[in-house]
Short mmCIF file of C-alpha atoms in Angstrom, two decimals:
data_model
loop_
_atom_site.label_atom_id
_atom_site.label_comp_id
_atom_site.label_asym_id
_atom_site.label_seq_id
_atom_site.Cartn_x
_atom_site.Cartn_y
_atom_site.Cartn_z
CA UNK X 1 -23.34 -17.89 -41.32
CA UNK X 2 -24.30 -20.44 -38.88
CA UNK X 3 -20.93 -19.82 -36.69
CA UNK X 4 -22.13 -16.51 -36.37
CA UNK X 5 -24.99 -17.62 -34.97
CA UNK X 6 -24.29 -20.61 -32.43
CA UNK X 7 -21.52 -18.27 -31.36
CA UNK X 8 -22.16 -17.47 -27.77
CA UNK X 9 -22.81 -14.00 -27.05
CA UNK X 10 -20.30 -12.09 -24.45
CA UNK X 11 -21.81 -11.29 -20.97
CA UNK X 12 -22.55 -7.61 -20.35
CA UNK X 13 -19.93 -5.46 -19.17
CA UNK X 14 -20.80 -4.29 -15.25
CA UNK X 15 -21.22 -1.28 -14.23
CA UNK X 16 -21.19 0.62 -11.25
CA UNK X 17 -24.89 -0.10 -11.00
CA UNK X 18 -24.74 -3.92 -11.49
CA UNK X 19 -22.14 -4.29 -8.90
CA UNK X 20 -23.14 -5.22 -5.52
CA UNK X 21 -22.33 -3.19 -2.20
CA UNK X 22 -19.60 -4.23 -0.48
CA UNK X 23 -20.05 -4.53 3.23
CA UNK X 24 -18.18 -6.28 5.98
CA UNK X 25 -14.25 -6.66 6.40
CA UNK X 26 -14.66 -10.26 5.06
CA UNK X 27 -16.27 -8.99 1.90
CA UNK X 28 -14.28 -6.32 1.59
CA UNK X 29 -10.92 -8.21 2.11
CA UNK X 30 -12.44 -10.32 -0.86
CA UNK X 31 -13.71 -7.66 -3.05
CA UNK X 32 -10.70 -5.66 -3.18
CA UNK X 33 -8.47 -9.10 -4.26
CA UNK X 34 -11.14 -10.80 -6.69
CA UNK X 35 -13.00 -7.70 -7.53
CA UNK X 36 -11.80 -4.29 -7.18
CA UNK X 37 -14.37 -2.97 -9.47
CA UNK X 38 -16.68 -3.35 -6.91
CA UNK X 39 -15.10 -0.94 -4.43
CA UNK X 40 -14.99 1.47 -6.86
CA UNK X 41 -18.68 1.00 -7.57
CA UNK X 42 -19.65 0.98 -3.67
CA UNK X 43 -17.52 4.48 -3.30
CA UNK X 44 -19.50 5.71 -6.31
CA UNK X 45 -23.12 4.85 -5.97
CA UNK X 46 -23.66 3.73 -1.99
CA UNK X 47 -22.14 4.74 1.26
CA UNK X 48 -18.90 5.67 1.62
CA UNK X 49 -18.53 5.82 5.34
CA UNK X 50 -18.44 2.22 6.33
CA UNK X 51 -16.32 1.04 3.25
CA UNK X 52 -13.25 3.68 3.90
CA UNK X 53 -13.20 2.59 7.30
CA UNK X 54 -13.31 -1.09 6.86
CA UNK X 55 -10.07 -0.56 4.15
CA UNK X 56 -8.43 1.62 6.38
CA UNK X 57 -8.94 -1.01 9.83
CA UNK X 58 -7.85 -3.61 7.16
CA UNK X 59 -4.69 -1.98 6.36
CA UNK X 60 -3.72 -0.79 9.96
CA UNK X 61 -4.54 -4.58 11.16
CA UNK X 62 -2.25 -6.13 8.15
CA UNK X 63 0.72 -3.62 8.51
CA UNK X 64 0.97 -4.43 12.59
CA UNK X 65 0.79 -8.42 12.21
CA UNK X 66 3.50 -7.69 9.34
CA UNK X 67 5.37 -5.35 11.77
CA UNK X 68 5.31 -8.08 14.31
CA UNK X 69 6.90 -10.30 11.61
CA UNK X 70 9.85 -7.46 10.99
CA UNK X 71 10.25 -7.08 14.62
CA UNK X 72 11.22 -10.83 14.78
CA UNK X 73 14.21 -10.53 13.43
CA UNK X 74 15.83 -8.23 16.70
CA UNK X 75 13.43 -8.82 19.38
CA UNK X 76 12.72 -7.30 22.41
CA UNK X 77 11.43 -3.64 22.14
CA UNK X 78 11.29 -4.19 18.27
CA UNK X 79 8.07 -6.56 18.71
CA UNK X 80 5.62 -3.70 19.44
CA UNK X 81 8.31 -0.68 18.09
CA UNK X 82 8.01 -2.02 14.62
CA UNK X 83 4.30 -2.72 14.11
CA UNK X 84 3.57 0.57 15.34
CA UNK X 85 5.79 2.50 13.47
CA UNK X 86 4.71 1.09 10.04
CA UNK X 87 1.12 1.23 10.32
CA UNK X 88 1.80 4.70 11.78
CA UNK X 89 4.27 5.31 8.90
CA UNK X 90 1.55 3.55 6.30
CA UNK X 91 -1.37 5.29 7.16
CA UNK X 92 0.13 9.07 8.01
CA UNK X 93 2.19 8.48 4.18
CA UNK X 94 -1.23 8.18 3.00
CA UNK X 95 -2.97 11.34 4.31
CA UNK X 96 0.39 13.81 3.92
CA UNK X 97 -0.77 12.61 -0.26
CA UNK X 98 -4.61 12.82 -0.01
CA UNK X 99 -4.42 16.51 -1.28
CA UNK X 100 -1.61 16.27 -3.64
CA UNK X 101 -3.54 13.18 -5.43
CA UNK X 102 -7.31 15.04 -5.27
CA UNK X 103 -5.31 17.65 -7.62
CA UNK X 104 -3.64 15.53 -9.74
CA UNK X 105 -7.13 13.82 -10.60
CA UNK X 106 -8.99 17.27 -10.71
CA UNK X 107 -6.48 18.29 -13.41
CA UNK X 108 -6.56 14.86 -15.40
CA UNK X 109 -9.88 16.01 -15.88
CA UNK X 110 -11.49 13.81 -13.99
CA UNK X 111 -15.35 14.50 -11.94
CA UNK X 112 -13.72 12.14 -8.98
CA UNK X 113 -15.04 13.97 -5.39
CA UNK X 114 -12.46 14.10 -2.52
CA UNK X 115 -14.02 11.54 -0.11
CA UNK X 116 -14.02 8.92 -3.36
CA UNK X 117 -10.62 9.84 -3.74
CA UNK X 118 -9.64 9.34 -0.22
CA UNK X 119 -11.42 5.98 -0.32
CA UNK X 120 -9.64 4.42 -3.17
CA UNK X 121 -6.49 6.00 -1.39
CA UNK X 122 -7.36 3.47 1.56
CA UNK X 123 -8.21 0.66 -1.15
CA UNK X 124 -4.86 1.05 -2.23
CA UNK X 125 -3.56 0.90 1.56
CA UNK X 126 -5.73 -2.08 2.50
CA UNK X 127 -4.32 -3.94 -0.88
CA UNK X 128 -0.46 -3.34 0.03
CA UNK X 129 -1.12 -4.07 3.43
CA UNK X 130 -3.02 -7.88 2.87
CA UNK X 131 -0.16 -8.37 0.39
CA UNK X 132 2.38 -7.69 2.87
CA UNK X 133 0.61 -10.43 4.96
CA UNK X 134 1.01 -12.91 2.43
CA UNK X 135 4.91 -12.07 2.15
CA UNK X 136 4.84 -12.69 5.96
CA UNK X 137 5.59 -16.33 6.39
CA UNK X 138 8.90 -15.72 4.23
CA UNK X 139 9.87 -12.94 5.86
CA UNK X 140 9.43 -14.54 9.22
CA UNK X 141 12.01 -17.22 7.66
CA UNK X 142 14.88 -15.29 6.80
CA UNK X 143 14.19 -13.41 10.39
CA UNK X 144 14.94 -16.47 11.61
CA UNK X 145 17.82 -17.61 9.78
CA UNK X 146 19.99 -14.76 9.12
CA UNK X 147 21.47 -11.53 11.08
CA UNK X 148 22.46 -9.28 8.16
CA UNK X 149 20.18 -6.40 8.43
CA UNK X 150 21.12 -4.97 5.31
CA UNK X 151 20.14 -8.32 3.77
CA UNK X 152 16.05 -8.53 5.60
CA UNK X 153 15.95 -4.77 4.46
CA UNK X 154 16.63 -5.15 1.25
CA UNK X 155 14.35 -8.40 1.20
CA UNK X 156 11.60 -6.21 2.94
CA UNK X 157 12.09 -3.56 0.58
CA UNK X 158 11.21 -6.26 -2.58
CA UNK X 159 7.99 -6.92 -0.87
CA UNK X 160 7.30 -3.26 -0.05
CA UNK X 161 7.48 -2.53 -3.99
CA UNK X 162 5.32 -5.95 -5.23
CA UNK X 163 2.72 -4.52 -2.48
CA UNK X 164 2.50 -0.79 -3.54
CA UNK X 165 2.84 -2.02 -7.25
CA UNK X 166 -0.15 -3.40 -7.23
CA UNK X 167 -1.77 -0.92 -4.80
CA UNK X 168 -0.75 1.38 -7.51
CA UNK X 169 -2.81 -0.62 -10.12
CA UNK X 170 -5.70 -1.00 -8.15
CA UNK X 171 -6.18 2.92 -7.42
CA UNK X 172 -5.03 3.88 -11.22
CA UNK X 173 -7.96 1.13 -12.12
CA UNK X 174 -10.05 3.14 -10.37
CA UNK X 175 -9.78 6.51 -11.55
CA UNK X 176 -10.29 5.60 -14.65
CA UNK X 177 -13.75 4.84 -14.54
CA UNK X 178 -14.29 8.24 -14.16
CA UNK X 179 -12.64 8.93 -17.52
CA UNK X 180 -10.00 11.04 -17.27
CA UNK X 181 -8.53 13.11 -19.93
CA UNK X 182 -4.50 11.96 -19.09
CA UNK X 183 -3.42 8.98 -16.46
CA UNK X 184 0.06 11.55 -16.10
CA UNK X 185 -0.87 13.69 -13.23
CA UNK X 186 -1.70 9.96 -11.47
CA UNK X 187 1.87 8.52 -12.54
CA UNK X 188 3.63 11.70 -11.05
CA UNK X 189 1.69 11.69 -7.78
CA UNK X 190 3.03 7.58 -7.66
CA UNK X 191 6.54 8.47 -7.71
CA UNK X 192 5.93 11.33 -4.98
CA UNK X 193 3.87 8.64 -3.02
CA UNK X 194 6.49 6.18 -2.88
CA UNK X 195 9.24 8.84 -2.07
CA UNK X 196 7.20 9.66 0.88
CA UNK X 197 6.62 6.57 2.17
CA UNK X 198 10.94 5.64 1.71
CA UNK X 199 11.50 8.64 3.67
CA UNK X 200 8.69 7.87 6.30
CA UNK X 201 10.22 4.95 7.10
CA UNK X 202 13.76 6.73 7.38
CA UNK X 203 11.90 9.38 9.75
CA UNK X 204 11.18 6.25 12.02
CA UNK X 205 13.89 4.06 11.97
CA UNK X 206 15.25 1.39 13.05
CA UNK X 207 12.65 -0.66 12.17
CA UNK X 208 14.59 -3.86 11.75
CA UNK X 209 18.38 -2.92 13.95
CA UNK X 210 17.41 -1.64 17.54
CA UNK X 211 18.13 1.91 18.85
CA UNK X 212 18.38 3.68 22.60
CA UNK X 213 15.79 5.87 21.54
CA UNK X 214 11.63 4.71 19.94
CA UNK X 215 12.33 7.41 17.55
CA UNK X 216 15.77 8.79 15.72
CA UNK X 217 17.66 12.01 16.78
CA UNK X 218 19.11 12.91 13.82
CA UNK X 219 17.65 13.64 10.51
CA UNK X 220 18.32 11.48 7.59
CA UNK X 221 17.27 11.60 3.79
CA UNK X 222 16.65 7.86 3.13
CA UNK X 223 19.25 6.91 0.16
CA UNK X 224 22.16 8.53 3.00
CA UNK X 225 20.78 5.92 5.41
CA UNK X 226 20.68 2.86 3.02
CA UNK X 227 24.68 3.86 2.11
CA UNK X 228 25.32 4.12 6.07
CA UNK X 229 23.72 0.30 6.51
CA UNK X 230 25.28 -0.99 3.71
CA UNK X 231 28.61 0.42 5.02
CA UNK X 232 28.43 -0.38 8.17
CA UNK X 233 31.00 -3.13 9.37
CA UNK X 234 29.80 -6.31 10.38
CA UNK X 235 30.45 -6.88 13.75
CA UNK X 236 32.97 -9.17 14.28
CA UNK X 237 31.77 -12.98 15.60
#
């Protein structure tokens, strides 16, 4: 009986109107690593605006100094061509499955407004993105120490999955405080997400090899372009 009592009793579980607003790019950058809950609660209860904005400037910033970073590894035109064509790539993936993931939450049942939904959207942007730049000092290594292209992209594409799996969680997190009915409609509209972006990325190629042209002339479905790179011969020293 008197463990019961001298047992400490559990802080209160936060809610959206405990948390405080997040403003700034600082405090937002820091929010959406330490507390995500907080976006979540800003998008619900204060200005939207602002916060959207801030994610989205965080995630175009983060993909270019990454881009730089991939650019490295062929120079030249590839040092501006490839941070502009993944925070293009990044942030057009995004809206082209704004509608398709408003739906999906409608049907889970969810009360979840379209501008909330296209702010956790950019959460999950901003997230991948500052995770990207934390990949960046290894990825500027092997830039520098290798020419196999198949063997950067496939590197690239291990931190491009890490990034969006967690981007994943931290938008899934965040529909669910609006209690949905089913989490399905969310895990379908992932898959469709992350084709999109794989194919994006085809659509703007080469983002690591260099080309005569900024963007391709012929169209490509992405897995047909991985098997071309991986068969490609190796030129010969």
């Amino acid at each position: 009986m008197s463990d019961e009592l001298t047992k400490p009793t559990p802080p209160p579980l936060q809610t959206a109107e405990t948390y405080q607003p997040v403003r700034g790019v600082i405090p937002t950058v820091e929010a959406i690593l330490r507390e995500p809950g907080r976006i979540a609660a800003t998008l619900r209860q204060h200005g939207q605006g602002r916060l959207v904005l801030g994610m989205l400037a965080v995630a175009a910033f983060c993909s270019v100094v990454y881009g730089i970073v991939v650019g490295t590894f062929s120079g030249g035109q590839q040092l501006w061509a490839a941070p502009v064509k993944i925070a293009i790539g990044m942030l057009i993936s995004g809206l082209i499955c704004l509608p398709s993931l408003y739906i999906f939450s409608c049907l889970s049942g969810s009360p979840v407004r379209l501008a909330q939904v296209f702010g956790f959207l950019a959460g999950l942007l901003a997230l991948s993105a500052i995770l990207l730049i934390g990949f960046a000092p290894v990825a500027w290594v092997f830039s520098a120490s290798t020419q196999s292209v198949a063997g950067m992209g496939t590197l690239h594409l291990l931190f491009w999955i890490v990034a969006t799996w967690f981007g994943l969680r931290f938008l899934n997190g965040s529909l669910k405080q609006f209690a949905p009915r089913s989490s399905d409609g969310v895990r379908v509209w992932a898959i469709i997400f992350i084709l999109v972006q794989l194919q994006m990325m085809t659509a703007l190629r080469p983002l690591l090899g260099t080309a005569d042209t900024f963007l391709p002339q012929e169209k490509r479905f992405f897995l047909a372009h991985w098997i071309e790179c991986l068969e490609k011969p190796k030129p010969q020293k």
